[in-house]
């Protein structure tokens, strides 16, 4: 205290006062002899572990000692020396007590299997934001979005930032982390990378006046106003409702509101607390003035007590003295003092210590709930880690090219409600780092967070927590709450170690002085290194700083496009029969959403002035305004970048005009999309589906004057070489087909154009009948659309049909020219440009072909091919299509030269058709596509069975009338019904009798329906109904054993071969395990 007192005496001396007066009155500068100079000093504690509460308590007591009018018991140097050199780090699972200036301070360290130390008050973060808001922010952090915290209070920014990152266990934030962003570094918000930053708000500043570079992927957290703004297309955390409920229960058990709110204490409570602090302060002062436990005062007395207690002879003498009535006052005082010390470590805690225990228990229980969610979701993650490197060096060398986690298999093993979140999360850097640490643990010591997490999973397996609920989304509450709270309470109620008390330093202060020489050298070294002020950064320095952002964006674009391309082509290779699928539709959608985020970040980099939440859409609007202005001046349609795309086999379809402005207008006309961010993402998806993404963005950036006006010199979009590489990477995506617009915007109204192309032969191109059309897709159908007579083209608007599958074409058979020979029907989506061809090659009319007035046509996707873009000619395998014109007009054409398939080919085609249907049901439900194609398309089940029934079929014409397989079916029905009437079937076994009854019922129902679908159409419908109702294997033996077969089939026909029929029955029975559903276009008007 002498040093502090002497300083104060000098301050109050008359000479000093006079010096201050002379300094204040004269214009002279500072004189070190006569003037006193006050400077600000700061004290910072740097600890190897985050003992935040303990360090805060120590610094608070030091601050109280400095500003107090009463000097502390010891010089401040004693307390600083004590905490630096005499307070050890508590061992894992132990607690430690050391003394500050006025009060003892407790700190405890979690054990090896417990959650890592985190001492920030989570209760404050929950009370500032509320449980639901904090869970939403937590989800944004997990998905590595941009999170901006906003508050007037620095402490609130730090509490929320540290609280959220603490809850990430076992993962760690891998990106920019600046809890308090200085005003001079505000331009860092322009960084096109994920970040977690805190920004101080000025008092009275309106949120709307805060200009942020980008908001498309931003989570804005207004802490003071208790509200958040979330990005669009935001997946919810799994079991969010139950998760929030469990967190709310924990908070309520500690008397806190889950909704958050004002955390200021009650005035009465504050008064009681201040009174209590004064009492504790006076008590602590008296203890420290005369403290028998102090390291440099009571050591001798304690040695005496230890000697006496450990010596049996002296203990007997002590007992004898008690019996004779002789008191040893000094010894009894020592024993009483030592007993008091022991009791203090067990009970008698102050209210402040109880509050500390309460906060510690609340902290650990909240963290346990979060940790339990990850332990549930990733209980089996280790099974999907790919470890294929022999040593660490080879793994590090090939890290960029290796797949370390089987994402597709992992997602397929998860409950359906978890997929939207998990498919995004496993693409993050924090998850990739977690998996990297897991792989590296086989060569190095396991990372602490990973070790604790793996221990939790192993413990859960021992208790069989995960096994019964595998693939289940049933919420499981945390089972570690009581155990973790007890561990905390045990450590804080029974102190394991007590550090040496602060004491007079004597000559030990020399240890400090020994460092002066080195400290002075460090100061001199710091003076020679001039650090530039961040607030005075020149444009060149800023450009250099942002150059890394440019390189990072380009590298990320390359990786994303490569991933999308390889994964998509990998799945198409599977469709061709090579390899295994390693991407799901959900994962594909995640990759596309990630590409949208990347494009938004690229367009946000280096903006001059931010306008709107989407930088990309803002740029597009500027471009649209300029182009429309030029259009008005020239009084001609917008021609810049427009082209007419030619379609393969698009005879009769007018060319589709392609332009960026036209696609923007399509998006602007979609009333379902309400925000700029949504419109930008919709345009990206539409351009990607049309294979025009690179072309559209190149067209947008071709207006260099506009780009220079909107962007700073160092922006990514003004780096010519990187921009060209970026567009080239996007161009590579044209090699594959995406339906990311059609499959996402399922409720929008879309204009379609349909063209009926007849076979121009004699007068068959025209008809006097009233034709109609019905277009069906995976998402619905258009309903019956009447077509004007002799007008072969029509346009109609209807809700998105998805991928088109079938077209029903027919007419009412009115007029003189009621026969119509149709080649095909072409249908085009006027927004996406997708064109489908529906081959027919058959007559529609009574008395011609099979007498059909209505046909169901199966579609094939026509891949667009531009004359000047060879890359677009690369196409993916087409959809299955309906039989082309080669398919017979009558049964006799099958017996024509060169058209007769062999028995082996027929059997192989049936097996292939059945295998395709089985593969269809083994795909994820959202990726199966249309089953109608596999049933009725070329190579489908109907087509294959048609070949089987045509083999050996007697094809002679009777009175110039065509004979069809349906005629055979009708004769079988007639024979069965006649035989039943005369009693010939009375001896028939019961199963065969039931099969006869069902076959007759189905055939009669098809014959009596009002639709005129022709005999081939009826055969197709019967096969489809038989497959759906699992009747085909029962009907085949009936047909093979009926006596009608001898009149209509030759001896060598497959249907008359019992072994072949038995084999076919076994093959068809494999379809019984799958629920076959039929489109309404096939089963319409059939009553069974």
mmCIF file of N, CA and C in Angstrom, residues 439-476:
data_model
loop_
_atom_site.group_PDB
_atom_site.id
_atom_site.type_symbol
_atom_site.label_atom_id
_atom_site.label_comp_id
_atom_site.label_asym_id
_atom_site.label_seq_id
_atom_site.Cartn_x
_atom_site.Cartn_y
_atom_site.Cartn_z
ATOM 1 N N UNK A 439 -11.326 -38.460 -39.091
ATOM 2 C CA UNK A 439 -10.389 -39.275 -39.879
ATOM 3 C C UNK A 439 -8.972 -39.141 -39.325
ATOM 4 N N UNK A 440 -8.575 -37.932 -38.974
ATOM 5 C CA UNK A 440 -7.226 -37.705 -38.466
ATOM 6 C C UNK A 440 -7.008 -38.346 -37.100
ATOM 7 N N UNK A 441 -8.090 -38.644 -36.386
ATOM 8 C CA UNK A 441 -7.943 -39.223 -35.051
ATOM 9 C C UNK A 441 -7.351 -40.629 -35.085
ATOM 10 N N UNK A 442 -7.355 -41.265 -36.263
ATOM 11 C CA UNK A 442 -6.750 -42.594 -36.343
ATOM 12 C C UNK A 442 -5.231 -42.519 -36.370
ATOM 13 N N UNK A 443 -4.683 -41.333 -36.616
ATOM 14 C CA UNK A 443 -3.219 -41.154 -36.611
ATOM 15 C C UNK A 443 -2.752 -40.220 -35.507
ATOM 16 N N UNK A 444 -3.608 -39.328 -35.048
ATOM 17 C CA UNK A 444 -3.236 -38.369 -34.018
ATOM 18 C C UNK A 444 -4.186 -38.481 -32.842
ATOM 19 N N UNK A 445 -3.854 -37.771 -31.754
ATOM 20 C CA UNK A 445 -4.722 -37.769 -30.581
ATOM 21 C C UNK A 445 -6.065 -37.142 -30.936
ATOM 22 N N UNK A 446 -7.122 -37.737 -30.446
ATOM 23 C CA UNK A 446 -8.461 -37.278 -30.796
ATOM 24 C C UNK A 446 -8.707 -35.881 -30.247
ATOM 25 N N UNK A 447 -9.304 -35.037 -31.089
ATOM 26 C CA UNK A 447 -9.640 -33.670 -30.688
ATOM 27 C C UNK A 447 -10.622 -33.704 -29.516
ATOM 28 N N UNK A 448 -10.443 -32.815 -28.490
ATOM 29 C CA UNK A 448 -11.261 -32.917 -27.263
ATOM 30 C C UNK A 448 -12.762 -32.926 -27.510
ATOM 31 N N UNK A 449 -13.270 -32.038 -28.367
ATOM 32 C CA UNK A 449 -14.712 -32.014 -28.610
ATOM 33 C C UNK A 449 -15.184 -33.327 -29.216
ATOM 34 N N UNK A 450 -14.391 -33.869 -30.139
ATOM 35 C CA UNK A 450 -14.747 -35.132 -30.781
ATOM 36 C C UNK A 450 -14.711 -36.277 -29.776
ATOM 37 N N UNK A 451 -13.734 -36.236 -28.878
ATOM 38 C CA UNK A 451 -13.629 -37.303 -27.879
ATOM 39 C C UNK A 451 -14.856 -37.330 -26.968
ATOM 40 N N UNK A 452 -15.304 -36.158 -26.528
ATOM 41 C CA UNK A 452 -16.477 -36.100 -25.663
ATOM 42 C C UNK A 452 -17.733 -36.548 -26.421
ATOM 43 N N UNK A 453 -17.866 -36.098 -27.674
ATOM 44 C CA UNK A 453 -19.054 -36.444 -28.461
ATOM 45 C C UNK A 453 -19.110 -37.944 -28.725
ATOM 46 N N UNK A 454 -17.998 -38.532 -29.118
ATOM 47 C CA UNK A 454 -17.972 -39.984 -29.345
ATOM 48 C C UNK A 454 -18.284 -40.738 -28.063
ATOM 49 N N UNK A 455 -17.812 -40.201 -26.931
ATOM 50 C CA UNK A 455 -18.125 -40.838 -25.658
ATOM 51 C C UNK A 455 -19.608 -40.802 -25.357
ATOM 52 N N UNK A 456 -20.258 -39.681 -25.709
ATOM 53 C CA UNK A 456 -21.699 -39.588 -25.502
ATOM 54 C C UNK A 456 -22.442 -40.618 -26.352
ATOM 55 N N UNK A 457 -22.040 -40.737 -27.607
ATOM 56 C CA UNK A 457 -22.708 -41.685 -28.502
ATOM 57 C C UNK A 457 -22.517 -43.115 -27.995
ATOM 58 N N UNK A 458 -21.310 -43.425 -27.559
ATOM 59 C CA UNK A 458 -21.039 -44.772 -27.059
ATOM 60 C C UNK A 458 -21.865 -45.051 -25.803
ATOM 61 N N UNK A 459 -21.991 -44.047 -24.955
ATOM 62 C CA UNK A 459 -22.782 -44.232 -23.735
ATOM 63 C C UNK A 459 -24.254 -44.443 -24.079
ATOM 64 N N UNK A 460 -24.742 -43.704 -25.087
ATOM 65 C CA UNK A 460 -26.134 -43.873 -25.511
ATOM 66 C C UNK A 460 -26.368 -45.271 -26.067
ATOM 67 N N UNK A 461 -25.390 -45.795 -26.771
ATOM 68 C CA UNK A 461 -25.536 -47.151 -27.311
ATOM 69 C C UNK A 461 -25.602 -48.188 -26.189
ATOM 70 N N UNK A 462 -24.833 -47.985 -25.142
ATOM 71 C CA UNK A 462 -24.859 -48.925 -24.024
ATOM 72 C C UNK A 462 -26.232 -48.967 -23.362
ATOM 73 N N UNK A 463 -26.888 -47.809 -23.360
ATOM 74 C CA UNK A 463 -28.226 -47.748 -22.767
ATOM 75 C C UNK A 463 -29.324 -48.014 -23.787
ATOM 76 N N UNK A 464 -28.941 -48.376 -25.034
ATOM 77 C CA UNK A 464 -29.905 -48.698 -26.099
ATOM 78 C C UNK A 464 -30.882 -47.552 -26.346
ATOM 79 N N UNK A 465 -30.368 -46.344 -26.354
ATOM 80 C CA UNK A 465 -31.240 -45.197 -26.596
ATOM 81 C C UNK A 465 -31.547 -45.066 -28.073
ATOM 82 N N UNK A 466 -30.562 -45.318 -28.923
ATOM 83 C CA UNK A 466 -30.735 -45.063 -30.355
ATOM 84 C C UNK A 466 -31.418 -46.220 -31.077
ATOM 85 N N UNK A 467 -31.079 -47.443 -30.699
ATOM 86 C CA UNK A 467 -31.487 -48.599 -31.496
ATOM 87 C C UNK A 467 -32.982 -48.703 -31.764
ATOM 88 N N UNK A 468 -33.846 -48.544 -30.765
ATOM 89 C CA UNK A 468 -35.278 -48.754 -31.057
ATOM 90 C C UNK A 468 -35.870 -47.701 -31.979
ATOM 91 N N UNK A 469 -35.262 -46.514 -32.066
ATOM 92 C CA UNK A 469 -35.878 -45.430 -32.826
ATOM 93 C C UNK A 469 -35.114 -45.096 -34.097
ATOM 94 N N UNK A 470 -34.344 -46.031 -34.600
ATOM 95 C CA UNK A 470 -33.633 -45.792 -35.850
ATOM 96 C C UNK A 470 -34.627 -45.500 -36.970
ATOM 97 N N UNK A 471 -34.309 -44.474 -37.790
ATOM 98 C CA UNK A 471 -35.185 -44.023 -38.872
ATOM 99 C C UNK A 471 -36.482 -43.408 -38.348
ATOM 100 N N UNK A 472 -36.524 -43.075 -37.070
ATOM 101 C CA UNK A 472 -37.737 -42.498 -36.493
ATOM 102 C C UNK A 472 -37.482 -41.032 -36.168
ATOM 103 N N UNK A 473 -38.515 -40.214 -36.367
ATOM 104 C CA UNK A 473 -38.408 -38.792 -36.048
ATOM 105 C C UNK A 473 -39.008 -38.477 -34.684
ATOM 106 N N UNK A 474 -39.271 -39.501 -33.872
ATOM 107 C CA UNK A 474 -39.819 -39.286 -32.530
ATOM 108 C C UNK A 474 -38.781 -38.558 -31.684
ATOM 109 N N UNK A 475 -39.204 -37.488 -31.033
ATOM 110 C CA UNK A 475 -38.272 -36.657 -30.265
ATOM 111 C C UNK A 475 -37.833 -37.381 -28.994
ATOM 112 N N UNK A 476 -36.521 -37.335 -28.715
ATOM 113 C CA UNK A 476 -35.971 -37.944 -27.509
ATOM 114 C C UNK A 476 -35.399 -36.852 -26.625
#
